[in-house]
GROMACS .gro file of C-alpha atoms in nm:
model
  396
    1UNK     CA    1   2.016  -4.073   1.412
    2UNK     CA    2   2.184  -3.803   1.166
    3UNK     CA    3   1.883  -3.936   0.935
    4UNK     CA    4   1.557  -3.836   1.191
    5UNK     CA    5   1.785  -3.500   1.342
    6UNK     CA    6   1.802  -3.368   0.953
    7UNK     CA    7   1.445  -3.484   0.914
    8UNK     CA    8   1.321  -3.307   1.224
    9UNK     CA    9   1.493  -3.006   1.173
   10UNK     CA   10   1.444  -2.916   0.865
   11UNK     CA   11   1.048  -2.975   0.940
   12UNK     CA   12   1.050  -2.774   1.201
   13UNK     CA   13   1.236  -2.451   0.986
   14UNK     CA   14   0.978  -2.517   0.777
   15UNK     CA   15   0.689  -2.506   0.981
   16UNK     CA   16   0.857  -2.198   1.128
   17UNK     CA   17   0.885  -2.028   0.771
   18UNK     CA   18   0.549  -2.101   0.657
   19UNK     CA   19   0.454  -1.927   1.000
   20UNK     CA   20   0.655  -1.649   0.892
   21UNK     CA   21   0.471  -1.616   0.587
   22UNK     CA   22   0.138  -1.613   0.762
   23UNK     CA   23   0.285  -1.360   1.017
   24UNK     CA   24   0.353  -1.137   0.689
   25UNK     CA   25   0.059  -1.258   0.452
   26UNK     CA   26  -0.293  -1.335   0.650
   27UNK     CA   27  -0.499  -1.023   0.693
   28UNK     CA   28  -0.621  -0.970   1.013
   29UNK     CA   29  -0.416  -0.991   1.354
   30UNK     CA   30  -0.598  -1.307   1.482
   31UNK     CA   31  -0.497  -1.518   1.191
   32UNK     CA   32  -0.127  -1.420   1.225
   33UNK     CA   33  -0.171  -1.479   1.613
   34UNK     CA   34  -0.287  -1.812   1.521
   35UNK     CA   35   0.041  -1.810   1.276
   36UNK     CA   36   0.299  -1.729   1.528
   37UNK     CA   37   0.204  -1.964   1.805
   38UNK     CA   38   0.187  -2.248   1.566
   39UNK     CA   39   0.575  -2.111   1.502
   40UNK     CA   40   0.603  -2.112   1.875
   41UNK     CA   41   0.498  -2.443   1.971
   42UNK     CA   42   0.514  -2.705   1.631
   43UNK     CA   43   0.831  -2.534   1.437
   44UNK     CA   44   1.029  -2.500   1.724
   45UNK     CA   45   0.966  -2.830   1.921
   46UNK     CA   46   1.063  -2.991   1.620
   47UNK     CA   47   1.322  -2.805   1.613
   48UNK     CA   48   1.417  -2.913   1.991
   49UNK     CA   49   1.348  -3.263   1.879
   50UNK     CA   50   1.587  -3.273   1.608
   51UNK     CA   51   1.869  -3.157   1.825
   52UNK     CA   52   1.792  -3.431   2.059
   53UNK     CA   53   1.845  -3.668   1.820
   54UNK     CA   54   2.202  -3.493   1.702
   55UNK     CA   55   2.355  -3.488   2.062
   56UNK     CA   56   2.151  -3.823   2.227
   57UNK     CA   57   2.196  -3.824   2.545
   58UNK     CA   58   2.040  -3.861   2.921
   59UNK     CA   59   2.072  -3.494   3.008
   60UNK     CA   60   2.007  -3.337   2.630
   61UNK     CA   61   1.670  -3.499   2.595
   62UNK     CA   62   1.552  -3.399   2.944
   63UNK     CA   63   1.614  -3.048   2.873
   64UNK     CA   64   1.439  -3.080   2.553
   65UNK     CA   65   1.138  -3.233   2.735
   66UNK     CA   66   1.132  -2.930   2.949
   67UNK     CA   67   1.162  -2.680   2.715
   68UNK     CA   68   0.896  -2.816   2.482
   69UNK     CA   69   0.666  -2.862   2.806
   70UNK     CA   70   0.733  -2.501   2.878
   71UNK     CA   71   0.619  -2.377   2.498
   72UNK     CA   72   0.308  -2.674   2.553
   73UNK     CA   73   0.203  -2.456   2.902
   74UNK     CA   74   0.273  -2.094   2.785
   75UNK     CA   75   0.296  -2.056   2.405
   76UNK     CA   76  -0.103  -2.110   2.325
   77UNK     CA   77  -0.236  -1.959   2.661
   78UNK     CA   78  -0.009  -1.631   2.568
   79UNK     CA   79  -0.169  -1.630   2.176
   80UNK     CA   80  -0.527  -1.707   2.352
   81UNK     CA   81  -0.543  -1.440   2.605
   82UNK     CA   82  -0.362  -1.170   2.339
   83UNK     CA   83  -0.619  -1.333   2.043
   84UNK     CA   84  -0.925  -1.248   2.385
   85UNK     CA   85  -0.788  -0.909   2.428
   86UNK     CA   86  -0.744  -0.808   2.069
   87UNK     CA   87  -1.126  -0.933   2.033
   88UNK     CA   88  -1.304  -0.770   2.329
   89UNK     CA   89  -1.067  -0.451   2.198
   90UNK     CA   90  -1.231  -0.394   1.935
   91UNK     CA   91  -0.953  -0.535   1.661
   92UNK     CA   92  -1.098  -0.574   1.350
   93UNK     CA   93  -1.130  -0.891   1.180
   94UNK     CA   94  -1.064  -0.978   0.813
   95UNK     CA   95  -1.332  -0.839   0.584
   96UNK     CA   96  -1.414  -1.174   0.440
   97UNK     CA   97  -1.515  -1.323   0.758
   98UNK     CA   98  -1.851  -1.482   0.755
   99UNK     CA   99  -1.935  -1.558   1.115
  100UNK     CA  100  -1.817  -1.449   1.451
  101UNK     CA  101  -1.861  -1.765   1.695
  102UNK     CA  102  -1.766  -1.463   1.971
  103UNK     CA  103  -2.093  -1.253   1.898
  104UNK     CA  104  -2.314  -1.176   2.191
  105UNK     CA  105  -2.072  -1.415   2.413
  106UNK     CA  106  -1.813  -1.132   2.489
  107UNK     CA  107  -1.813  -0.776   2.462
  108UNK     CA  108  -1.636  -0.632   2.202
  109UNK     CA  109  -1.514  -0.230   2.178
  110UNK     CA  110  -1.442  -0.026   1.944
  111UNK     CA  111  -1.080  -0.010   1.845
  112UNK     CA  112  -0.891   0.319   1.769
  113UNK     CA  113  -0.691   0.279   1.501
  114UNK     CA  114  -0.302   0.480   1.481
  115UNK     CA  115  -0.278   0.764   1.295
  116UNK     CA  116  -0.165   0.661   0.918
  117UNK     CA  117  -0.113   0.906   0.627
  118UNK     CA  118  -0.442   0.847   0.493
  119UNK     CA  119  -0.766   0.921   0.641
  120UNK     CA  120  -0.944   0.736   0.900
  121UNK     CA  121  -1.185   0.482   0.663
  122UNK     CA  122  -1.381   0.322   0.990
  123UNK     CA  123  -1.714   0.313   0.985
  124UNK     CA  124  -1.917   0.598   1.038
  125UNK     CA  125  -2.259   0.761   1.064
  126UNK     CA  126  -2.437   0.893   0.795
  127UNK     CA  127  -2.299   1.228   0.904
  128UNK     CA  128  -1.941   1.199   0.921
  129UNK     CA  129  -1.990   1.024   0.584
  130UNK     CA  130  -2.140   1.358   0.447
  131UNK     CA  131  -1.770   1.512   0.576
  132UNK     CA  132  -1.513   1.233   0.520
  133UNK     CA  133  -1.679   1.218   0.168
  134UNK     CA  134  -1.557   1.579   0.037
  135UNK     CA  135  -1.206   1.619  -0.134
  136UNK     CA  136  -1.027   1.897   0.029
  137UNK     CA  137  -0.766   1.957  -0.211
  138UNK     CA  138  -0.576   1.779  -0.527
  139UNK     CA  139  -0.197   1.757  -0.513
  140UNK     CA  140   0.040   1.713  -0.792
  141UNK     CA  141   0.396   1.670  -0.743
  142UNK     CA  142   0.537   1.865  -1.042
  143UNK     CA  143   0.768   1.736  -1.260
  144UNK     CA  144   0.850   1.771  -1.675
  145UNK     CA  145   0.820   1.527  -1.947
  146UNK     CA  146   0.530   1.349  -2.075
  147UNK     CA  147   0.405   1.145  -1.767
  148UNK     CA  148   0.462   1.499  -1.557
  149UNK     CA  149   0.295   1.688  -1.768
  150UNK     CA  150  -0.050   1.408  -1.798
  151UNK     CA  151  -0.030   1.413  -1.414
  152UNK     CA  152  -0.057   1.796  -1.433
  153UNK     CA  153  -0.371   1.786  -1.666
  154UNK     CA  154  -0.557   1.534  -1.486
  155UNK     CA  155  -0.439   1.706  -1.133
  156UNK     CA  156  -0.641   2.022  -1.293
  157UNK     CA  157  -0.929   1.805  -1.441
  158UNK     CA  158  -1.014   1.672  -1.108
  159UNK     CA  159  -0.949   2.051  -0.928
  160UNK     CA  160  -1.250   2.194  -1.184
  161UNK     CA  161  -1.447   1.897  -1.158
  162UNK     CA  162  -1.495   1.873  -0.753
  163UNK     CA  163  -1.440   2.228  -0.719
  164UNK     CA  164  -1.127   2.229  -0.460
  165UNK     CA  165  -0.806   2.398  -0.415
  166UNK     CA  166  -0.517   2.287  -0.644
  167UNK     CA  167  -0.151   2.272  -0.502
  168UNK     CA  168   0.151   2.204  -0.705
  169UNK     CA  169   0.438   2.043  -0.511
  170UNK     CA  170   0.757   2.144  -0.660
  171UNK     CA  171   1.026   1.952  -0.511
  172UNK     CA  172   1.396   1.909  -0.583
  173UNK     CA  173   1.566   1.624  -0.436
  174UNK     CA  174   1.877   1.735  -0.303
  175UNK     CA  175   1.936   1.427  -0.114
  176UNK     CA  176   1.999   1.213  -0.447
  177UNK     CA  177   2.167   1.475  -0.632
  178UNK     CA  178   2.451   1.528  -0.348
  179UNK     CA  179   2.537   1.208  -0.368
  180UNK     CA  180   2.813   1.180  -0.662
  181UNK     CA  181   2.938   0.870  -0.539
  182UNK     CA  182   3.302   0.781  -0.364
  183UNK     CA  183   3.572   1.131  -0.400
  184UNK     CA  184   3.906   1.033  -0.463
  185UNK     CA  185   4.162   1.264  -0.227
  186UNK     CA  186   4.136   1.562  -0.349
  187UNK     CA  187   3.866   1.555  -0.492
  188UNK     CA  188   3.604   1.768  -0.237
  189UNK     CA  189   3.622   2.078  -0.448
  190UNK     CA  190   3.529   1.910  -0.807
  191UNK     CA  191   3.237   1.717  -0.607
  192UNK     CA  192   3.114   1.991  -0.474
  193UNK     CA  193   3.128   2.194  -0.788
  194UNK     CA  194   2.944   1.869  -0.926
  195UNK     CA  195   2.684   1.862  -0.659
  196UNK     CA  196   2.617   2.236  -0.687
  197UNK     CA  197   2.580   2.191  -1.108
  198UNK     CA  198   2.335   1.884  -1.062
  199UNK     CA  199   2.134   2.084  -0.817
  200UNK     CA  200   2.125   2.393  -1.074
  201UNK     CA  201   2.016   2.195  -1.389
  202UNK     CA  202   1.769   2.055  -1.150
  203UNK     CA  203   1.615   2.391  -1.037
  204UNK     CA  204   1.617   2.491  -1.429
  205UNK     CA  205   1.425   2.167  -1.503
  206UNK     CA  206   1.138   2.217  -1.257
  207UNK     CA  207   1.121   2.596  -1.356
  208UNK     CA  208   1.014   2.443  -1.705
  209UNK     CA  209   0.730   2.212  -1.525
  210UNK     CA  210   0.633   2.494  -1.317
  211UNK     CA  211   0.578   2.790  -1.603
  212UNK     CA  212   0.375   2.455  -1.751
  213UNK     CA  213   0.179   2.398  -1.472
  214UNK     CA  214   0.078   2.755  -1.417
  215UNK     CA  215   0.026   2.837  -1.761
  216UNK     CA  216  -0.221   2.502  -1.773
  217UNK     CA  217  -0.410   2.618  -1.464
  218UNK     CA  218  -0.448   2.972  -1.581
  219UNK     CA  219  -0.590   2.868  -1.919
  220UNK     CA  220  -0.861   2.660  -1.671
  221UNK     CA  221  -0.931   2.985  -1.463
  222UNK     CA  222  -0.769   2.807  -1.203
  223UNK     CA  223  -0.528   3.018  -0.915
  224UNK     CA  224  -0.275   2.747  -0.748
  225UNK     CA  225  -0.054   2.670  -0.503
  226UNK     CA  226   0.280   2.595  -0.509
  227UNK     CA  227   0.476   2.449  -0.250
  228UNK     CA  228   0.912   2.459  -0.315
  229UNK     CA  229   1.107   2.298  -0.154
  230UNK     CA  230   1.450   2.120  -0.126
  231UNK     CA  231   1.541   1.771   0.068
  232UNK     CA  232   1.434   1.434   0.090
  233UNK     CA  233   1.094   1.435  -0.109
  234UNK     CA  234   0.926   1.161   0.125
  235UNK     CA  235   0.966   1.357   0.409
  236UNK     CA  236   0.805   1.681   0.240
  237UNK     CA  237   0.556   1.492   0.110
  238UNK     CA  238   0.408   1.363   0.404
  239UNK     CA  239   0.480   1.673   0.575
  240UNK     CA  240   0.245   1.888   0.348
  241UNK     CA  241   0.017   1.591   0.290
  242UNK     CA  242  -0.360   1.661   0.477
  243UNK     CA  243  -0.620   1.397   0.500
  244UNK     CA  244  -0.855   1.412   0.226
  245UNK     CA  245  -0.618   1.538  -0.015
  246UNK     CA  246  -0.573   1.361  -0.328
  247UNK     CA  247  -0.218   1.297  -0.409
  248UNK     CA  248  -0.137   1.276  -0.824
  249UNK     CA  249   0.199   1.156  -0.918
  250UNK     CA  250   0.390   1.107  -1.292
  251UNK     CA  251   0.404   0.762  -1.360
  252UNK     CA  252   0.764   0.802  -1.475
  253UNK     CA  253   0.988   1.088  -1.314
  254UNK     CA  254   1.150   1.127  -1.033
  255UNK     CA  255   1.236   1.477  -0.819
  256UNK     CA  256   1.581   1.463  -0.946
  257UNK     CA  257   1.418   1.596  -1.276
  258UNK     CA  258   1.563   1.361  -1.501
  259UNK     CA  259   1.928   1.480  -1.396
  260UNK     CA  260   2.093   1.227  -1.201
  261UNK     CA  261   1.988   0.939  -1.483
  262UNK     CA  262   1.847   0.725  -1.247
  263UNK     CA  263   1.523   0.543  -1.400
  264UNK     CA  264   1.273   0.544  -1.016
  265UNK     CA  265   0.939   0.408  -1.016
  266UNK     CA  266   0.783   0.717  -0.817
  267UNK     CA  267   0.484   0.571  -0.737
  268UNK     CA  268   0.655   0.233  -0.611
  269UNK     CA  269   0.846   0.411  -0.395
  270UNK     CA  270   0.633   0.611  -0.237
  271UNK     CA  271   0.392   0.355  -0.210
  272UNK     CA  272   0.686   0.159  -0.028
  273UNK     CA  273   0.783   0.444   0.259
  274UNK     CA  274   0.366   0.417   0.383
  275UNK     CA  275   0.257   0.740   0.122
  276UNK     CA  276  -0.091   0.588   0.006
  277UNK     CA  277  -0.359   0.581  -0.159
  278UNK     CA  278  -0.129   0.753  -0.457
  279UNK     CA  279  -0.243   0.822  -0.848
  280UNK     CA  280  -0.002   0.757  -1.102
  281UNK     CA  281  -0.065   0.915  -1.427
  282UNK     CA  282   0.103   0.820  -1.798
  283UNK     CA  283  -0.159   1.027  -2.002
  284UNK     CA  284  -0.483   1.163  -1.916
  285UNK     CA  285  -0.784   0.999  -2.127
  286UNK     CA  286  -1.024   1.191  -2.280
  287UNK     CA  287  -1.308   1.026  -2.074
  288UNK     CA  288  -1.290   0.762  -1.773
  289UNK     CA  289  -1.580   0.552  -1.802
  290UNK     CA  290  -1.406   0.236  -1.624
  291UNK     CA  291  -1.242   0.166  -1.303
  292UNK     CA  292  -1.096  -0.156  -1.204
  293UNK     CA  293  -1.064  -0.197  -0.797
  294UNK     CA  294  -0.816  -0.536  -0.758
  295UNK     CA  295  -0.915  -0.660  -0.382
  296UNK     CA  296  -0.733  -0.930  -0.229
  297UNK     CA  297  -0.980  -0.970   0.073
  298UNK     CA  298  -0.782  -0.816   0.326
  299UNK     CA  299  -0.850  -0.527   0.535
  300UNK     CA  300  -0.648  -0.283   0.390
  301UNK     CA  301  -0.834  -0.323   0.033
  302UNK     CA  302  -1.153  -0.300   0.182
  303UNK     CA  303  -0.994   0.040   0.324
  304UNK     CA  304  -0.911   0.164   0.038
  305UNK     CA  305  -1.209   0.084  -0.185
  306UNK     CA  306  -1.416   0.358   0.141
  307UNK     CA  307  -1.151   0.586   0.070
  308UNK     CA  308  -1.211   0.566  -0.326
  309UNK     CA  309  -1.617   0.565  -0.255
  310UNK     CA  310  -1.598   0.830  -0.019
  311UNK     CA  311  -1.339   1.062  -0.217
  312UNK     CA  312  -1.508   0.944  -0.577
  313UNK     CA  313  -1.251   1.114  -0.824
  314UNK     CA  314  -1.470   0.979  -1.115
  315UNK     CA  315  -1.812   0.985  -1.019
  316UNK     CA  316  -1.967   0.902  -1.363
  317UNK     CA  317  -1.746   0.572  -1.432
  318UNK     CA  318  -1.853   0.247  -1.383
  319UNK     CA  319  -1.657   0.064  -1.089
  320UNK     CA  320  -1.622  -0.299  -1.097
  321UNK     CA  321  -1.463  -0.477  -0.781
  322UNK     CA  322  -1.225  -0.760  -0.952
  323UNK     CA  323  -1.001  -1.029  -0.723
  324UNK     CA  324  -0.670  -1.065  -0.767
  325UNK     CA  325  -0.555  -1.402  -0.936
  326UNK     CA  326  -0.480  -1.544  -0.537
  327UNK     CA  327  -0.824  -1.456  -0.445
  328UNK     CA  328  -1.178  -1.649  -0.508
  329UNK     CA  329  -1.505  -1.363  -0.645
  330UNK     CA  330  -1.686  -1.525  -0.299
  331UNK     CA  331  -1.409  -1.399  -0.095
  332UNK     CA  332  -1.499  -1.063  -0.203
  333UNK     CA  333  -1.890  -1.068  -0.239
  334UNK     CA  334  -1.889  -0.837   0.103
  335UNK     CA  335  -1.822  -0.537  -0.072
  336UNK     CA  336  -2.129  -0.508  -0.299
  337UNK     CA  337  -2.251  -0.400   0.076
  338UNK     CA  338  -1.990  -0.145   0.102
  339UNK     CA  339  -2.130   0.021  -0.209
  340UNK     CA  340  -2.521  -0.008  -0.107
  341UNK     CA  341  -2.399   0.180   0.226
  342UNK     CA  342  -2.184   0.443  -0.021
  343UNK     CA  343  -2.501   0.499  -0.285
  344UNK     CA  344  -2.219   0.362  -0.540
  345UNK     CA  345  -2.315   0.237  -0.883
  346UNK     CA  346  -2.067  -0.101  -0.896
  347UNK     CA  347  -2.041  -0.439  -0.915
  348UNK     CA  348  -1.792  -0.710  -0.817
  349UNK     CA  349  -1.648  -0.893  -1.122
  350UNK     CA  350  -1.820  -1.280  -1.224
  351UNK     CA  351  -1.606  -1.575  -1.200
  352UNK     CA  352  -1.563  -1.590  -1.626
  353UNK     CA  353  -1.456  -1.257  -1.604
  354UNK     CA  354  -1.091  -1.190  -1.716
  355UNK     CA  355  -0.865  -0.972  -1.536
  356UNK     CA  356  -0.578  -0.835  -1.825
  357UNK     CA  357  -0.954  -0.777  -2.009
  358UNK     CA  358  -1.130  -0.599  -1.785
  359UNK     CA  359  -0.830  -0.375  -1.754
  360UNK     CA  360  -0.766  -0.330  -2.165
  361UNK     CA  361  -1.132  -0.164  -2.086
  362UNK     CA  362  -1.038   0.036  -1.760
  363UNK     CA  363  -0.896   0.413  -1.783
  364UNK     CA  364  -0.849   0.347  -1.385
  365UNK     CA  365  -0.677   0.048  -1.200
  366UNK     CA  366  -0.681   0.097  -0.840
  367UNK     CA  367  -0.468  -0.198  -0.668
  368UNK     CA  368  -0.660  -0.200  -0.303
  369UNK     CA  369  -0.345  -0.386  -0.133
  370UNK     CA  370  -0.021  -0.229  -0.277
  371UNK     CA  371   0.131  -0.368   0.016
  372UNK     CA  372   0.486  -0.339   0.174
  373UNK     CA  373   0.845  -0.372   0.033
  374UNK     CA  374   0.922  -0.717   0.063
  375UNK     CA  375   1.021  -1.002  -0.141
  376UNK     CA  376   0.657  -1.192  -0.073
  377UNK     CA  377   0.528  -0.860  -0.212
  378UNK     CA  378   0.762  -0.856  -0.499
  379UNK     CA  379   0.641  -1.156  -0.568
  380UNK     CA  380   0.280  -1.049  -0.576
  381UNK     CA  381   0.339  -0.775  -0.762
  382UNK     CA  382   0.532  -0.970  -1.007
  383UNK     CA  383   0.217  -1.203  -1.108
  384UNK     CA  384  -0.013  -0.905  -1.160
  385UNK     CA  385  -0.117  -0.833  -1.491
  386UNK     CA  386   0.097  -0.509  -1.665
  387UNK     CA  387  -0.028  -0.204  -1.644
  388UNK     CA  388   0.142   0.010  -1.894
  389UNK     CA  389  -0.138   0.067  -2.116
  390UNK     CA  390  -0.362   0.195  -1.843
  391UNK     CA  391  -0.394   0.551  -1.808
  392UNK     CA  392  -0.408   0.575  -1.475
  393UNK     CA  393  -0.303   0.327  -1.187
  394UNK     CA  394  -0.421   0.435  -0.839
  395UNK     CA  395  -0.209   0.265  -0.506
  396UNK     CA  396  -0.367   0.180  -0.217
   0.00000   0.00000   0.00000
């Protein structure tokens, strides 16, 4: 008995965390409907089953018959009708699906997406194209060293080249730099003598990036903006963030300006709080004649990839559409008609092709599914190919 309870239980967790990972992992919301009920019904009857068999008796298994008749009746008419309604919604369905057995059988609507921090990336007519297509302005968050100051030059490359309004962000973040860790009693004066000198050096730091950043436009005939301002810099940047605007972060450098010693990977994190599609910089290349687009098939990369046609940053480079190493080249073959309907010059990688060389050859990575924090995500990310020596790395 203590043999077939272990056995069943631990089959049914496992069912149950494998339907977790769908839940997290599939891309479109009839897959993970199809992942949760099998959670629903499978994982947890065997569940139910396995506790029968570590308290036997008359009464425990008749409970456990009812219950698992009760997930039999209600679990897959629940995902069914939810699966019918998300379909005749409108809900759209994973980008690498190649037939709809629904089609002409039941209407189907057109869903209205939530507002997210990027642009609606539906599709459209030819005319809304002609509008969603324009960049409206480029925005650099402004920060010193190295990697601030190549975000800065390509922020002002891209401002002369599509002919748009350039604004500087220059942002301190007070939030991290209050925080001097536990005060021993008596110790609220020193901290806040500490918190008030961090803050300082801060403001002297950014003043250096600023005079940098103006001098740089000016010698480009270019009059920016600059936005200052103090607080939590995910909050101010989605506050002054507009759709259409192309957002240009230092690869290395957070809004502490180097003072609190903390080592942040902006882009990461920004990426992480929902603040995409994002452009990290290290150095800006001379010329960017290659971009790399990594789609994993799911909805959001196919997303991203209109944004990147529609916004075009690089016009003049070659864009090749590469899968990532848990995705098959026919998985992704539906995009070569996303750049017929763009008038994009691109092509989707072959089979022999080698990601880590196709991006020793790309100025540009753009990862379409940067995806959520997570450790399934971690764990994606980990298994991607380093991107250090590429320029520039673009989040979606």
């Amino acid at each position: 008995m203590a043999f077939l309870s272990a056995f069943f239980l631990i089959a049914g967790a496992a069912i149950c965390l494998i339907a977790a990972v769908g839940v997290l992992r599939l891309p479109d919301f009839f897959m993970r409907a199809h992942a949760a009920t099998e959670a629903g019904v499978v994982g947890c009857g065997l569940v139910l089953i396995g506790v029968g068999f570590a308290y036997p008796s008359v009464e425990m298994w008749i409970k456990i018959l009812i219950a698992i008749s009760f997930l039999l009746m209600t679990t897959p008419i629940a995902g069914h009708l939810l699966s019918r309604a998300g379909y005749v919604a409108g809900v759209p369905m994973w980008g690498g699906t190649s037939h709809d057995e629904l089609e002409g059988e039941l209407g189907r609507g057109t869903f209205e997406m939530p507002d997210r921090k990027i642009p609606s990336l539906g599709t459209a007519t030819s005319n809304s194209l002609d509008n969603t297509r324009a960049l409206k302005r480029v925005v650099v968050a402004i920060n010193g060293g190295e990697s601030g100051r190549a975000a800065i030059d390509q922020a002002i490359l891209l401002t002369k080249q599509h002919s748009v309004p350039l604004v500087g962000l220059a942002i301190v973040d007070t939030k991290m730099l209050s925080d001097v860790g536990p005060v021993p009693l008596g110790g609220n004066y020193y901290a806040s003598q500490l918190r008030a000198s961090q803050i300082e050096k801060a403001r002297h730091s950014l003043g250096q990036a600023v005079r940098y950043f103006e001098q740089t436009a000016a010698q480009a005939s270019i009059v920016p903006s600059i936005l200052m301002d103090e607080g939590d810099p995910t909050k101010i940047i989605v506050g002054q963030r507009h759709s259409n605007d192309l957002l240009i972060v230092p690869r290395c450098g957070w809004f502490d300006h180097g003072v609190s010693g903390q080592n942040t990977d902006t882009a990461a994190y920004l990426v992480r709080q929902e603040i995409w599609p994002l452009i990290s910089v290290t150095v800006t290349p001379s010329d960017v004649t290659q971009i790399a687009f990594i789609h994993d098939a799911s909805v959001h990369s196919d997303d991203t990839l209109r944004w990147l046609l529609r916004s075009d940053p690089w016009p003049t480079a070659d864009l090749l559409v590469v899968p990532d190493a848990a995705t098959r080249v026919e998985e992704i073959r539906h995009v070569v008609a996303m750049l017929e309907l763009e008038k994009r010059a691109g092509r989707v990688a072959e089979p022999d092709e080698i990601l880590e060389t196709i991006l020793s050859h790309s100025q540009v990575a753009v990862f379409g599914n940067e995806g959520h924090e997570g450790w399934i995500n971690r764990m994606r990310r980990a298994s991607r190919p380093k991107t250090d020596h590429v320029p520039i790395v673009v989040f979606g």
